[in-house]
């Protein structure tokens, strides 16, 4: 009989954050191309919010699928961890004091929790 290989408790969070940042990068690149082609620089802020919400949702969903329990809590933790590097870059580049940063933090935590709930409640493996 094989022994079950014990994995780290932090592995789902790392996998979730990697998936979330990949989605964030993909949406950001698509938005950059759209802004470059159409010269609609007003859409950049909306694209950033959509990218952060989608990335935190995907990261929470991956954590929920891997852990299969405590989806809301795990997703909210992953959403919080997802926004920390973005917040640090905002502080470095002097954009952290805006109202939109508070909106992005709230959206990241809420969408991460929703993704965690969604991941726990999926039927596939």
Coordinates of C-alpha atoms in Angstrom, one line a residue:
X1 CA 0.0 0.0 0.0
X2 CA 1.3 3.4 -1.0
X3 CA 1.7 6.1 1.5
X4 CA 0.0 9.3 0.7
X5 CA 2.5 12.0 -0.1
X6 CA 1.9 14.9 2.2
X7 CA 2.0 18.3 0.5
X8 CA 2.5 21.7 2.1
X9 CA -0.5 23.6 3.4
X10 CA 0.7 26.6 1.5
X11 CA 0.9 24.9 -1.9
X12 CA -2.8 25.7 -2.8
X13 CA -2.2 29.3 -2.0
X14 CA 0.9 29.4 -4.2
X15 CA -0.8 27.7 -7.1
X16 CA -3.8 30.0 -6.7
X17 CA -1.7 33.1 -6.7
X18 CA 0.3 31.9 -9.8
X19 CA -3.0 31.3 -11.6
X20 CA -4.4 34.6 -10.5
X21 CA -1.4 36.6 -11.6
X22 CA -1.4 34.8 -14.9
X23 CA -5.0 36.0 -15.5
X24 CA -4.1 39.5 -14.3
X25 CA -1.2 39.6 -16.8
X26 CA -3.3 38.3 -19.7
X27 CA -6.1 40.8 -19.1
X28 CA -3.6 43.6 -18.6
X29 CA -1.8 42.8 -21.8
X30 CA -5.1 42.7 -23.7
X31 CA -6.1 46.0 -22.3
X32 CA -2.7 47.5 -23.2
X33 CA -3.2 46.4 -26.8
X34 CA -6.7 47.9 -26.9
X35 CA -5.5 51.2 -25.4
X36 CA -2.6 51.3 -27.8
X37 CA -4.8 50.6 -30.8
X38 CA -7.8 52.8 -29.9
X39 CA -6.0 55.5 -27.8
X40 CA -8.8 55.1 -25.2
X41 CA -6.7 55.8 -22.1
X42 CA -9.8 56.2 -20.0
X43 CA -10.4 52.5 -20.3
X44 CA -7.1 51.6 -18.5
X45 CA -8.6 52.2 -15.0
X46 CA -11.6 50.0 -15.8
X47 CA -9.3 47.3 -17.2
X48 CA -7.2 47.4 -14.1
X49 CA -10.2 46.8 -11.9
X50 CA -11.5 44.0 -14.1
X51 CA -8.0 42.4 -14.1
X52 CA -7.7 42.5 -10.3
X53 CA -11.2 41.2 -9.8
X54 CA -10.8 38.3 -12.3
X55 CA -7.3 37.4 -11.0
X56 CA -8.4 37.3 -7.4
X57 CA -11.5 35.2 -8.3
X58 CA -9.4 32.7 -10.2
X59 CA -6.8 32.5 -7.4
X60 CA -9.6 31.9 -4.8
X61 CA -11.2 29.3 -7.1
X62 CA -7.9 27.4 -7.4
X63 CA -7.4 27.4 -3.7
X64 CA -11.0 26.2 -3.1
X65 CA -10.6 23.4 -5.6
X66 CA -7.4 22.2 -4.1
X67 CA -8.4 22.4 -0.4
X68 CA -12.1 21.4 -0.7
X69 CA -13.0 23.0 2.6
X70 CA -13.3 26.5 4.1
X71 CA -13.7 28.1 0.7
X72 CA -14.7 31.6 1.8
X73 CA -11.9 31.9 4.3
X74 CA -9.3 30.5 2.1
X75 CA -10.4 32.6 -0.9
X76 CA -10.4 35.7 1.2
X77 CA -6.9 35.0 2.5
X78 CA -5.8 34.4 -1.1
X79 CA -7.5 37.6 -2.2
X80 CA -5.7 39.5 0.5
X81 CA -2.4 37.9 -0.5
X82 CA -3.2 38.7 -4.2
X83 CA -3.6 42.4 -3.5
X84 CA -0.4 42.8 -1.3
X85 CA 2.1 43.1 -4.2
X86 CA -0.2 45.4 -6.1
X87 CA -0.5 47.6 -3.0
X88 CA 3.3 47.6 -2.6
X89 CA 3.8 48.7 -6.2
X90 CA 1.2 51.4 -5.7
X91 CA 3.1 52.7 -2.7
X92 CA 6.4 52.6 -4.6
X93 CA 4.9 54.5 -7.6
X94 CA 2.9 57.0 -5.4
X95 CA -0.6 55.8 -6.3
X96 CA -1.6 54.2 -3.0
X97 CA -3.5 57.1 -1.5
X98 CA -6.3 57.1 -4.0
X99 CA -9.9 56.0 -3.4
X100 CA -9.6 53.5 -6.2
X101 CA -7.0 51.6 -4.3
X102 CA -9.5 51.0 -1.5
X103 CA -12.0 49.8 -4.1
X104 CA -9.4 47.4 -5.5
X105 CA -8.5 46.0 -2.0
X106 CA -12.2 45.4 -1.2
X107 CA -12.9 43.8 -4.7
X108 CA -9.9 41.6 -4.4
X109 CA -10.9 40.2 -1.0
X110 CA -14.6 39.8 -2.0
X111 CA -13.9 38.2 -5.4
X112 CA -11.2 35.9 -3.8
X113 CA -13.8 34.7 -1.2
X114 CA -16.4 34.2 -4.0
X115 CA -13.8 32.2 -6.0
X116 CA -13.1 30.1 -3.0
X117 CA -16.7 29.3 -2.5
X118 CA -17.0 28.5 -6.2
X119 CA -14.0 26.3 -6.1
X120 CA -15.2 24.3 -3.1
X121 CA -18.6 23.7 -4.8
X122 CA -17.3 22.5 -8.1
X123 CA -18.1 18.9 -9.1
X124 CA -15.0 18.1 -11.1
X125 CA -11.7 16.8 -9.5

